[in-house]
Amino acid sequence: MMVLTRKMIEIRTILQKVGQTGALTLPSIVVIGSQSSGKSSVLEAIVGHEFLPKGSNMVTRRPIELTLVNTPDSNVEYGEFPTLNLGKITDFSHVQRTLTDLNLAVPEKDCVSDDPIRLTIYSKNVPDLSLIDLPGYIQISALDQPEELKAKIFQLCDKYIQAPNVILAVSAADVDLANSTALRASRRLDPRGERTIGVITKMDLVDPDRGSNILKDKNYPLRLGYVGVVCKAPSSGGIFSRHVNVLSAITKNENAYFGQHPQFAGDSGVTVGTYSLRRKLMEVLETTMAQSLQGTSDAIHQELEEASYEFKVQYNDRPLTAETYLAESLDSFKHSFKEFTEIFGRPQVRQLLKQELDQRVLDILAQRYWNKPFADLKRARIDDHPLSELAKVELDELYWHRKLDGSSSALTKLGIGRLATNVVANSLSTQMDQLIEASTFRNHPFARKAIQDSSNTILNERFYATSDQVENCIKPYKFEIELDDREWAHSRENAQRLLRDELKACELGYKNLKDQIGGKKLSNAMSFVDKIRSGRAPEMAEGSEALGFSQAMLEKGREGIFLRDRAEILKMRMLALKSKGCATKDSKYSCPEIFMDVVAEKLTSTAVLFLNVELLSEFYYNFPRELDLRLGRHLSHDQIEAFAREDPKIRKHVDLQQRKQLLELALQKMDSLMALEKSKKAQIDEP
Ligand code: GDP
């Protein structure tokens, strides 16, 4: 058993994940040869399957890093492209097509690419080997194969046939060895022939004497020797049946051929047959691996030291995996959510809702009470009845009763259930967004979406039940509003405050308008609009451009008048609310601002009660659970990894830590392998 190669291949797989740097490359067998030397046939014979791209003009354009993994306990044979995520491919013609596609993906103008294709083949019929198939040397530059291609292939091959790689130099027996491009290339980089295995293909095409002489070659002596093969199955003319193991077909053929010529007999001193070649490859690779153990171990050590140093300097050795990062982020998010739940409760919901209703109250009042130009209202008497200042109509009891009832139902029938639920749900959503913004999740679109989905799911689920519930509970107010003195007094203050704030807003709006177009221009425009309205400029229809006032300026004038009037009305109403006339609840018809606040207060208090139970508590209970579902342990490792990588800083941290861990793992395997080798040696050395 070639344990070492197998283990080294394992280590190499780990190191590939680290991102291979030159120093960490483990030895492989690099296969070179000119086109048509039979290189592909040899490789396929070793693998036992036809899997390499074929066809006229199908030049291998990218190196294929081929890893063979022996799986003695399994009957399935399959290939895998570890960087492509295509899964296990049991159909070798599919492997072949994929390789063809990958080859064709290299743009014509680049000719060849040194970006390797990684292919691993698992089978009980393959030995543990790591081979690299390189583009075949081309002899003559055909029209469609420019001179440049020739040079590029040489460069590429030279890069791979460096030590400690073993060179498998393939030459055909029917071509003079002196003309073998493969041997000449190997000679340049391995001048003493120490790590080159010569493979002579097409032994069947020369006579046995010449064949055996080639294998004993003295001009190009190779320490690892030559192996003669006939890599051609007899019947199929080079194309092997997919169902027969290529190697056994070839071996049978070779046995027949070499068996009939004494030149190749066991005692002839030459090595022949693909089977022997395979054995040799295994042994040579195993020895080479053994020799590179110390070097590789040192290289891993050094890489590890660098990674550890960087980890210490940059991250103070703080461990971080995608999983811990997610868990920590989630914990801290939940923590901030908890804090939020403590500051956003009933009082806050109440305030939110009341503000909303205040706005509606203002709208209703403006629509129903403050709806005459101030000039008209001013002419009314001020003292005896404050409400008379709002309208010129005679104070008719029924009229004012209806007006107030109408206003009150405009508010109670607004759809308070939906409105209130909406206000709170929107606020919760916004607040969750703010929590995200303040958390590590802000850099993670995936988590951001998961959190938003969590909150939306709960809010949507609760929406209808809550709004129905609220609507039901405020129903009595649609029919009757009872009020006591305390409520009146409280609302009187509220109403005054509300009007004061509204006045401020009007005055600010007026000031902004003035700043925008200038005080003089504004007052000119306003007095012109006033004139039109009071009929003192009868020839001017309102809206026509006149006296140098543009349409836009007239619009500003109207806006100015509106704000001025509104401010005046508000001032007047504030005085009224302060006056004796509004002191008690009996004056509700003449003090609608106060009464409407009473209604708004009642609606708010009732709605809040149910919003709290139906929406807020439910949300607070379910949200962390929903988060766990979407961001918790059920996520796959890949999802978590992808999540963590969204943040470039975290990605760097995780990558470095992973690199360190992988190097540690590789080193650990390396150490145990070296210990094993040592003990093996000790056993052998023992007398
Ligand atoms: P590559 O271009 O170096 O990969 O060469 P191939 O493996 O495609 O072989 C080129 C041609 O030589 C094909 O037609 C093969 O069938 C043929 N061939 C390969 N090995 C042998 C052999 O040992 N004997 C004979 N007679 N033909 C061979």
GROMACS .gro file of N, CA, C and O in nm, residues 8-103:
model
  384
    8MET      N    1  -0.059   1.222   0.142
    8MET     CA    2  -0.012   1.350   0.090
    8MET      C    3  -0.119   1.414   0.001
    8MET      O    4  -0.133   1.536  -0.003
    9ILE      N    5  -0.192   1.330  -0.069
    9ILE     CA    6  -0.299   1.384  -0.153
    9ILE      C    7  -0.406   1.448  -0.064
    9ILE      O    8  -0.458   1.556  -0.094
   10GLU      N    9  -0.432   1.382   0.047
   10GLU     CA   10  -0.527   1.440   0.144
   10GLU      C   11  -0.478   1.577   0.189
   10GLU      O   12  -0.554   1.674   0.193
   11ILE      N   13  -0.351   1.581   0.225
   11ILE     CA   14  -0.294   1.707   0.272
   11ILE      C   15  -0.299   1.812   0.160
   11ILE      O   16  -0.331   1.928   0.184
   12ARG      N   17  -0.273   1.765   0.040
   12ARG     CA   18  -0.276   1.860  -0.071
   12ARG      C   19  -0.416   1.919  -0.088
   12ARG      O   20  -0.433   2.038  -0.116
   13THR      N   21  -0.517   1.835  -0.071
   13THR     CA   22  -0.654   1.885  -0.082
   13THR      C   23  -0.679   1.994   0.021
   13THR      O   24  -0.744   2.094  -0.008
   14ILE      N   25  -0.627   1.973   0.140
   14ILE     CA   26  -0.642   2.076   0.244
   14ILE      C   27  -0.568   2.203   0.202
   14ILE      O   28  -0.622   2.314   0.209
   15LEU      N   29  -0.448   2.184   0.154
   15LEU     CA   30  -0.368   2.300   0.117
   15LEU      C   31  -0.428   2.376   0.000
   15LEU      O   32  -0.417   2.498  -0.009
   16GLN      N   33  -0.496   2.304  -0.087
   16GLN     CA   34  -0.560   2.372  -0.199
   16GLN      C   35  -0.668   2.467  -0.150
   16GLN      O   36  -0.690   2.572  -0.207
   17LYS      N   37  -0.731   2.428  -0.040
   17LYS     CA   38  -0.833   2.517   0.017
   17LYS      C   39  -0.769   2.641   0.077
   17LYS      O   40  -0.829   2.748   0.080
   18VAL      N   41  -0.646   2.623   0.128
   18VAL     CA   42  -0.576   2.738   0.185
   18VAL      C   43  -0.545   2.839   0.076
   18VAL      O   44  -0.528   2.958   0.101
   19GLY      N   45  -0.542   2.792  -0.046
   19GLY     CA   46  -0.497   2.877  -0.155
   19GLY      C   47  -0.350   2.847  -0.169
   19GLY      O   48  -0.269   2.890  -0.088
   20GLN      N   49  -0.321   2.766  -0.272
   20GLN     CA   50  -0.187   2.713  -0.283
   20GLN      C   51  -0.088   2.822  -0.318
   20GLN      O   52  -0.104   2.893  -0.414
   21THR      N   53   0.015   2.831  -0.241
   21THR     CA   54   0.124   2.916  -0.285
   21THR      C   55   0.233   2.820  -0.331
   21THR      O   56   0.230   2.701  -0.297
   22GLY      N   57   0.326   2.870  -0.407
   22GLY     CA   58   0.429   2.785  -0.465
   22GLY      C   59   0.489   2.687  -0.366
   22GLY      O   60   0.500   2.567  -0.393
   23ALA      N   61   0.521   2.740  -0.248
   23ALA     CA   62   0.594   2.658  -0.152
   23ALA      C   63   0.511   2.540  -0.102
   23ALA      O   64   0.564   2.440  -0.057
   24LEU      N   65   0.380   2.554  -0.111
   24LEU     CA   66   0.295   2.449  -0.055
   24LEU      C   67   0.256   2.344  -0.158
   24LEU      O   68   0.178   2.254  -0.131
   25THR      N   69   0.309   2.358  -0.280
   25THR     CA   70   0.272   2.262  -0.384
   25THR      C   71   0.342   2.129  -0.360
   25THR      O   72   0.463   2.124  -0.345
   26LEU      N   73   0.264   2.024  -0.358
   26LEU     CA   74   0.323   1.892  -0.338
   26LEU      C   75   0.359   1.832  -0.474
   26LEU      O   76   0.300   1.867  -0.575
   27PRO      N   77   0.455   1.741  -0.475
   27PRO     CA   78   0.498   1.687  -0.603
   27PRO      C   79   0.388   1.613  -0.678
   27PRO      O   80   0.305   1.545  -0.618
   28SER      N   81   0.391   1.628  -0.809
   28SER     CA   82   0.299   1.555  -0.896
   28SER      C   83   0.381   1.496  -1.009
   28SER      O   84   0.498   1.528  -1.026
   29ILE      N   85   0.314   1.412  -1.086
   29ILE     CA   86   0.378   1.362  -1.207
   29ILE      C   87   0.327   1.445  -1.323
   29ILE      O   88   0.206   1.454  -1.346
   30VAL      N   89   0.418   1.510  -1.392
   30VAL     CA   90   0.378   1.597  -1.501
   30VAL      C   91   0.399   1.525  -1.633
   30VAL      O   92   0.506   1.474  -1.660
   31VAL      N   93   0.293   1.519  -1.713
   31VAL     CA   94   0.300   1.442  -1.837
   31VAL      C   95   0.323   1.535  -1.955
   31VAL      O   96   0.242   1.624  -1.981
   32ILE      N   97   0.436   1.517  -2.023
   32ILE     CA   98   0.461   1.599  -2.142
   32ILE      C   99   0.486   1.509  -2.262
   32ILE      O  100   0.523   1.392  -2.247
   33GLY      N  101   0.467   1.561  -2.378
   33GLY     CA  102   0.490   1.484  -2.500
   33GLY      C  103   0.443   1.566  -2.618
   33GLY      O  104   0.364   1.659  -2.600
   34SER      N  105   0.492   1.532  -2.738
   34SER     CA  106   0.442   1.609  -2.852
   34SER      C  107   0.305   1.557  -2.888
   34SER      O  108   0.262   1.449  -2.845
   35GLN      N  109   0.239   1.637  -2.969
   35GLN     CA  110   0.107   1.596  -3.015
   35GLN      C  111   0.117   1.463  -3.086
   35GLN      O  112   0.213   1.438  -3.160
   36SER      N  113   0.020   1.380  -3.060
   36SER     CA  114   0.011   1.248  -3.124
   36SER      C  115   0.117   1.150  -3.078
   36SER      O  116   0.134   1.044  -3.137
   37SER      N  117   0.191   1.187  -2.970
   37SER     CA  118   0.290   1.092  -2.921
   37SER      C  119   0.220   0.976  -2.849
   37SER      O  120   0.279   0.873  -2.821
   38GLY      N  121   0.092   0.994  -2.817
   38GLY     CA  122   0.019   0.891  -2.745
   38GLY      C  123   0.001   0.925  -2.598
   38GLY      O  124  -0.034   0.841  -2.516
   39LYS      N  125   0.022   1.050  -2.567
   39LYS     CA  126   0.012   1.099  -2.429
   39LYS      C  127  -0.126   1.071  -2.369
   39LYS      O  128  -0.137   1.015  -2.260
   40SER      N  129  -0.230   1.111  -2.443
   40SER     CA  130  -0.366   1.090  -2.391
   40SER      C  131  -0.393   0.942  -2.372
   40SER      O  132  -0.454   0.901  -2.271
   41SER      N  133  -0.349   0.862  -2.466
   41SER     CA  134  -0.374   0.719  -2.456
   41SER      C  135  -0.312   0.662  -2.329
   41SER      O  136  -0.372   0.578  -2.261
   42VAL      N  137  -0.192   0.707  -2.296
   42VAL     CA  138  -0.125   0.658  -2.175
   42VAL      C  139  -0.205   0.698  -2.051
   42VAL      O  140  -0.233   0.616  -1.962
   43LEU      N  141  -0.243   0.824  -2.048
   43LEU     CA  142  -0.317   0.872  -1.930
   43LEU      C  143  -0.449   0.798  -1.913
   43LEU      O  144  -0.487   0.758  -1.802
   44GLU      N  145  -0.518   0.779  -2.024
   44GLU     CA  146  -0.647   0.710  -2.015
   44GLU      C  147  -0.628   0.565  -1.974
   44GLU      O  148  -0.711   0.509  -1.901
   45ALA      N  149  -0.516   0.506  -2.020
   45ALA     CA  150  -0.489   0.368  -1.979
   45ALA      C  151  -0.470   0.360  -1.829
   45ALA      O  152  -0.519   0.269  -1.762
   46ILE      N  153  -0.400   0.459  -1.774
   46ILE     CA  154  -0.375   0.457  -1.629
   46ILE      C  155  -0.506   0.475  -1.552
   46ILE      O  156  -0.531   0.410  -1.451
   47VAL      N  157  -0.590   0.564  -1.602
   47VAL     CA  158  -0.717   0.590  -1.534
   47VAL      C  159  -0.817   0.477  -1.560
   47VAL      O  160  -0.902   0.447  -1.476
   48GLY      N  161  -0.805   0.413  -1.677
   48GLY     CA  162  -0.897   0.305  -1.709
   48GLY      C  163  -1.020   0.353  -1.783
   48GLY      O  164  -1.113   0.276  -1.807
   49HIS      N  165  -1.022   0.479  -1.815
   49HIS     CA  166  -1.139   0.535  -1.887
   49HIS      C  167  -1.094   0.632  -1.992
   49HIS      O  168  -0.993   0.702  -1.975
   50GLU      N  169  -1.178   0.636  -2.097
   50GLU     CA  170  -1.156   0.740  -2.196
   50GLU      C  171  -1.221   0.867  -2.143
   50GLU      O  172  -1.341   0.868  -2.118
   51PHE      N  173  -1.146   0.970  -2.119
   51PHE     CA  174  -1.208   1.090  -2.059
   51PHE      C  175  -1.147   1.220  -2.108
   51PHE      O  176  -1.193   1.328  -2.073
   52LEU      N  177  -1.043   1.211  -2.191
   52LEU     CA  178  -0.977   1.335  -2.233
   52LEU      C  179  -1.036   1.387  -2.364
   52LEU      O  180  -1.084   1.310  -2.446
   53PRO      N  181  -1.036   1.517  -2.383
   53PRO     CA  182  -1.091   1.576  -2.506
   53PRO      C  183  -1.021   1.521  -2.629
   53PRO      O  184  -0.900   1.504  -2.630
   54LYS      N  185  -1.102   1.490  -2.729
   54LYS     CA  186  -1.045   1.433  -2.853
   54LYS      C  187  -1.088   1.517  -2.970
   54LYS      O  188  -1.167   1.610  -2.958
   55GLY      N  189  -1.047   1.477  -3.085
   55GLY     CA  190  -1.093   1.542  -3.206
   55GLY      C  191  -0.978   1.614  -3.273
   55GLY      O  192  -0.885   1.657  -3.206
   56SER      N  193  -0.992   1.626  -3.404
   56SER     CA  194  -0.889   1.698  -3.478
   56SER      C  195  -0.883   1.835  -3.414
   56SER      O  196  -0.974   1.879  -3.356
   57ASN      N  197  -0.780   1.898  -3.414
   57ASN     CA  198  -0.773   2.035  -3.364
   57ASN      C  199  -0.807   2.054  -3.217
   57ASN      O  200  -0.825   2.165  -3.172
   58MET      N  201  -0.825   1.943  -3.143
   58MET     CA  202  -0.856   1.961  -3.001
   58MET      C  203  -0.726   1.962  -2.922
   58MET      O  204  -0.683   1.861  -2.868
   59VAL      N  205  -0.664   2.076  -2.918
   59VAL     CA  206  -0.541   2.088  -2.843
   59VAL      C  207  -0.577   2.116  -2.698
   59VAL      O  208  -0.663   2.197  -2.671
   60THR      N  209  -0.515   2.044  -2.606
   60THR     CA  210  -0.538   2.075  -2.465
   60THR      C  211  -0.488   2.217  -2.440
   60THR      O  212  -0.375   2.249  -2.471
   61ARG      N  213  -0.578   2.300  -2.389
   61ARG     CA  214  -0.539   2.440  -2.374
   61ARG      C  215  -0.511   2.480  -2.231
   61ARG      O  216  -0.455   2.585  -2.205
   62ARG      N  217  -0.554   2.396  -2.138
   62ARG     CA  218  -0.528   2.429  -1.997
   62ARG      C  219  -0.468   2.306  -1.930
   62ARG      O  220  -0.506   2.193  -1.963
   63PRO      N  221  -0.378   2.324  -1.837
   63PRO     CA  222  -0.327   2.208  -1.764
   63PRO      C  223  -0.442   2.139  -1.692
   63PRO      O  224  -0.533   2.206  -1.642
   64ILE      N  225  -0.440   2.008  -1.688
   64ILE     CA  226  -0.540   1.935  -1.609
   64ILE      C  227  -0.469   1.876  -1.488
   64ILE      O  228  -0.380   1.792  -1.503
   65GLU      N  229  -0.505   1.923  -1.370
   65GLU     CA  230  -0.447   1.865  -1.250
   65GLU      C  231  -0.536   1.747  -1.211
   65GLU      O  232  -0.646   1.765  -1.160
   66LEU      N  233  -0.484   1.632  -1.237
   66LEU     CA  234  -0.565   1.511  -1.222
   66LEU      C  235  -0.524   1.439  -1.094
   66LEU      O  236  -0.408   1.402  -1.078
   67THR      N  237  -0.620   1.423  -1.005
   67THR     CA  238  -0.591   1.349  -0.882
   67THR      C  239  -0.665   1.217  -0.888
   67THR      O  240  -0.787   1.216  -0.912
   68LEU      N  241  -0.595   1.109  -0.869
   68LEU     CA  242  -0.660   0.978  -0.867
   68LEU      C  243  -0.668   0.932  -0.722
   68LEU      O  244  -0.569   0.935  -0.649
   69VAL      N  245  -0.787   0.892  -0.683
   69VAL     CA  246  -0.803   0.846  -0.544
   69VAL      C  247  -0.856   0.703  -0.547
   69VAL      O  248  -0.961   0.675  -0.603
   70ASN      N  249  -0.780   0.617  -0.486
   70ASN     CA  250  -0.818   0.477  -0.482
   70ASN      C  251  -0.926   0.456  -0.376
   70ASN      O  252  -0.909   0.493  -0.260
   71THR      N  253  -1.038   0.398  -0.419
   71THR     CA  254  -1.147   0.373  -0.324
   71THR      C  255  -1.177   0.223  -0.325
   71THR      O  256  -1.270   0.179  -0.392
   72PRO      N  257  -1.098   0.145  -0.251
   72PRO     CA  258  -1.106  -0.001  -0.262
   72PRO      C  259  -1.243  -0.058  -0.224
   72PRO      O  260  -1.283  -0.163  -0.273
   73ASP      N  261  -1.318   0.016  -0.141
   73ASP     CA  262  -1.443  -0.042  -0.090
   73ASP      C  263  -1.566  -0.001  -0.170
   73ASP      O  264  -1.678  -0.026  -0.130
   74SER      N  265  -1.544   0.066  -0.280
   74SER     CA  266  -1.660   0.115  -0.352
   74SER      C  267  -1.659   0.068  -0.497
   74SER      O  268  -1.555   0.063  -0.561
   75ASN      N  269  -1.777   0.035  -0.545
   75ASN     CA  270  -1.786  -0.010  -0.684
   75ASN      C  271  -1.815   0.103  -0.781
   75ASN      O  272  -1.813   0.085  -0.901
   76VAL      N  273  -1.846   0.219  -0.726
   76VAL     CA  274  -1.875   0.331  -0.818
   76VAL      C  275  -1.747   0.405  -0.853
   76VAL      O  276  -1.663   0.430  -0.767
   77GLU      N  277  -1.739   0.438  -0.979
   77GLU     CA  278  -1.626   0.518  -1.024
   77GLU      C  279  -1.683   0.651  -1.067
   77GLU      O  280  -1.784   0.656  -1.138
   78TYR      N  281  -1.620   0.757  -1.026
   78TYR     CA  282  -1.672   0.888  -1.071
   78TYR      C  283  -1.563   0.995  -1.069
   78TYR      O  284  -1.459   0.980  -1.005
   79GLY      N  285  -1.594   1.100  -1.143
   79GLY     CA  286  -1.505   1.214  -1.147
   79GLY      C  287  -1.570   1.333  -1.078
   79GLY      O  288  -1.692   1.338  -1.066
   80GLU      N  289  -1.487   1.424  -1.032
   80GLU     CA  290  -1.540   1.542  -0.965
   80GLU      C  291  -1.451   1.661  -1.000
   80GLU      O  292  -1.329   1.648  -1.000
   81PHE      N  293  -1.515   1.774  -1.032
   81PHE     CA  294  -1.436   1.896  -1.054
   81PHE      C  295  -1.450   1.979  -0.927
   81PHE      O  296  -1.552   2.047  -0.911
   82PRO      N  297  -1.354   1.972  -0.837
   82PRO     CA  298  -1.376   2.031  -0.705
   82PRO      C  299  -1.407   2.180  -0.707
   82PRO      O  300  -1.472   2.230  -0.616
   83THR      N  301  -1.362   2.251  -0.809
   83THR     CA  302  -1.390   2.395  -0.807
   83THR      C  303  -1.517   2.430  -0.882
   83THR      O  304  -1.556   2.546  -0.886
   84LEU      N  305  -1.581   2.331  -0.942
   84LEU     CA  306  -1.696   2.365  -1.027
   84LEU      C  307  -1.832   2.331  -0.969
   84LEU      O  308  -1.934   2.374  -1.021
   85ASN      N  309  -1.832   2.251  -0.861
   85ASN     CA  310  -1.962   2.223  -0.802
   85ASN      C  311  -2.059   2.148  -0.893
   85ASN      O  312  -2.178   2.175  -0.893
   86LEU      N  313  -2.006   2.054  -0.970
   86LEU     CA  314  -2.094   1.979  -1.059
   86LEU      C  315  -2.137   1.846  -0.997
   86LEU      O  316  -2.210   1.769  -1.058
   87GLY      N  317  -2.085   1.819  -0.880
   87GLY     CA  318  -2.120   1.693  -0.814
   87GLY      C  319  -2.040   1.577  -0.869
   87GLY      O  320  -1.942   1.595  -0.942
   88LYS      N  321  -2.087   1.457  -0.833
   88LYS     CA  322  -2.016   1.337  -0.878
   88LYS      C  323  -2.059   1.303  -1.020
   88LYS      O  324  -2.177   1.290  -1.047
   89ILE      N  325  -1.964   1.285  -1.108
   89ILE     CA  326  -1.998   1.252  -1.246
   89ILE      C  327  -1.956   1.108  -1.274
   89ILE      O  328  -1.837   1.077  -1.279
   90THR      N  329  -2.054   1.020  -1.287
   90THR     CA  330  -2.021   0.879  -1.306
   90THR      C  331  -2.003   0.844  -1.453
   90THR      O  332  -1.943   0.743  -1.487
   91ASP      N  333  -2.059   0.929  -1.539
   91ASP     CA  334  -2.047   0.904  -1.682
   91ASP      C  335  -1.921   0.974  -1.733
   91ASP      O  336  -1.914   1.097  -1.735
   92PHE      N  337  -1.822   0.893  -1.776
   92PHE     CA  338  -1.695   0.955  -1.812
   92PHE      C  339  -1.701   1.033  -1.943
   92PHE      O  340  -1.617   1.120  -1.968
   93SER      N  341  -1.804   1.004  -2.024
   93SER     CA  342  -1.818   1.086  -2.145
   93SER      C  343  -1.862   1.227  -2.105
   93SER      O  344  -1.833   1.325  -2.173
   94HIS      N  345  -1.930   1.236  -1.994
   94HIS     CA  346  -1.968   1.368  -1.940
   94HIS      C  347  -1.844   1.443  -1.891
   94HIS      O  348  -1.829   1.563  -1.912
   95VAL      N  349  -1.755   1.368  -1.825
   95VAL     CA  350  -1.628   1.428  -1.782
   95VAL      C  351  -1.555   1.483  -1.904
   95VAL      O  352  -1.504   1.595  -1.907
   96GLN      N  353  -1.556   1.399  -2.009
   96GLN     CA  354  -1.487   1.436  -2.132
   96GLN      C  355  -1.547   1.564  -2.193
   96GLN      O  356  -1.475   1.655  -2.232
   97ARG      N  357  -1.680   1.569  -2.196
   97ARG     CA  358  -1.746   1.687  -2.252
   97ARG      C  359  -1.714   1.812  -2.170
   97ARG      O  360  -1.688   1.919  -2.224
   98THR      N  361  -1.716   1.793  -2.038
   98THR     CA  362  -1.686   1.908  -1.952
   98THR      C  363  -1.545   1.960  -1.978
   98THR      O  364  -1.523   2.081  -1.990
   99LEU      N  365  -1.451   1.867  -1.988
   99LEU     CA  366  -1.314   1.909  -2.016
   99LEU      C  367  -1.305   1.980  -2.151
   99LEU      O  368  -1.236   2.081  -2.165
  100THR      N  369  -1.378   1.927  -2.248
  100THR     CA  370  -1.378   1.990  -2.381
  100THR      C  371  -1.430   2.132  -2.371
  100THR      O  372  -1.370   2.227  -2.422
  101ASP      N  373  -1.542   2.149  -2.298
  101ASP     CA  374  -1.599   2.283  -2.282
  101ASP      C  375  -1.502   2.378  -2.213
  101ASP      O  376  -1.486   2.493  -2.252
  102LEU      N  377  -1.438   2.325  -2.108
  102LEU     CA  378  -1.345   2.410  -2.033
  102LEU      C  379  -1.228   2.452  -2.122
  102LEU      O  380  -1.178   2.564  -2.113
  103ASN      N  381  -1.188   2.361  -2.208
  103ASN     CA  382  -1.082   2.390  -2.302
  103ASN      C  383  -1.123   2.497  -2.401
  103ASN      O  384  -1.050   2.590  -2.429
   0.00000   0.00000   0.00000
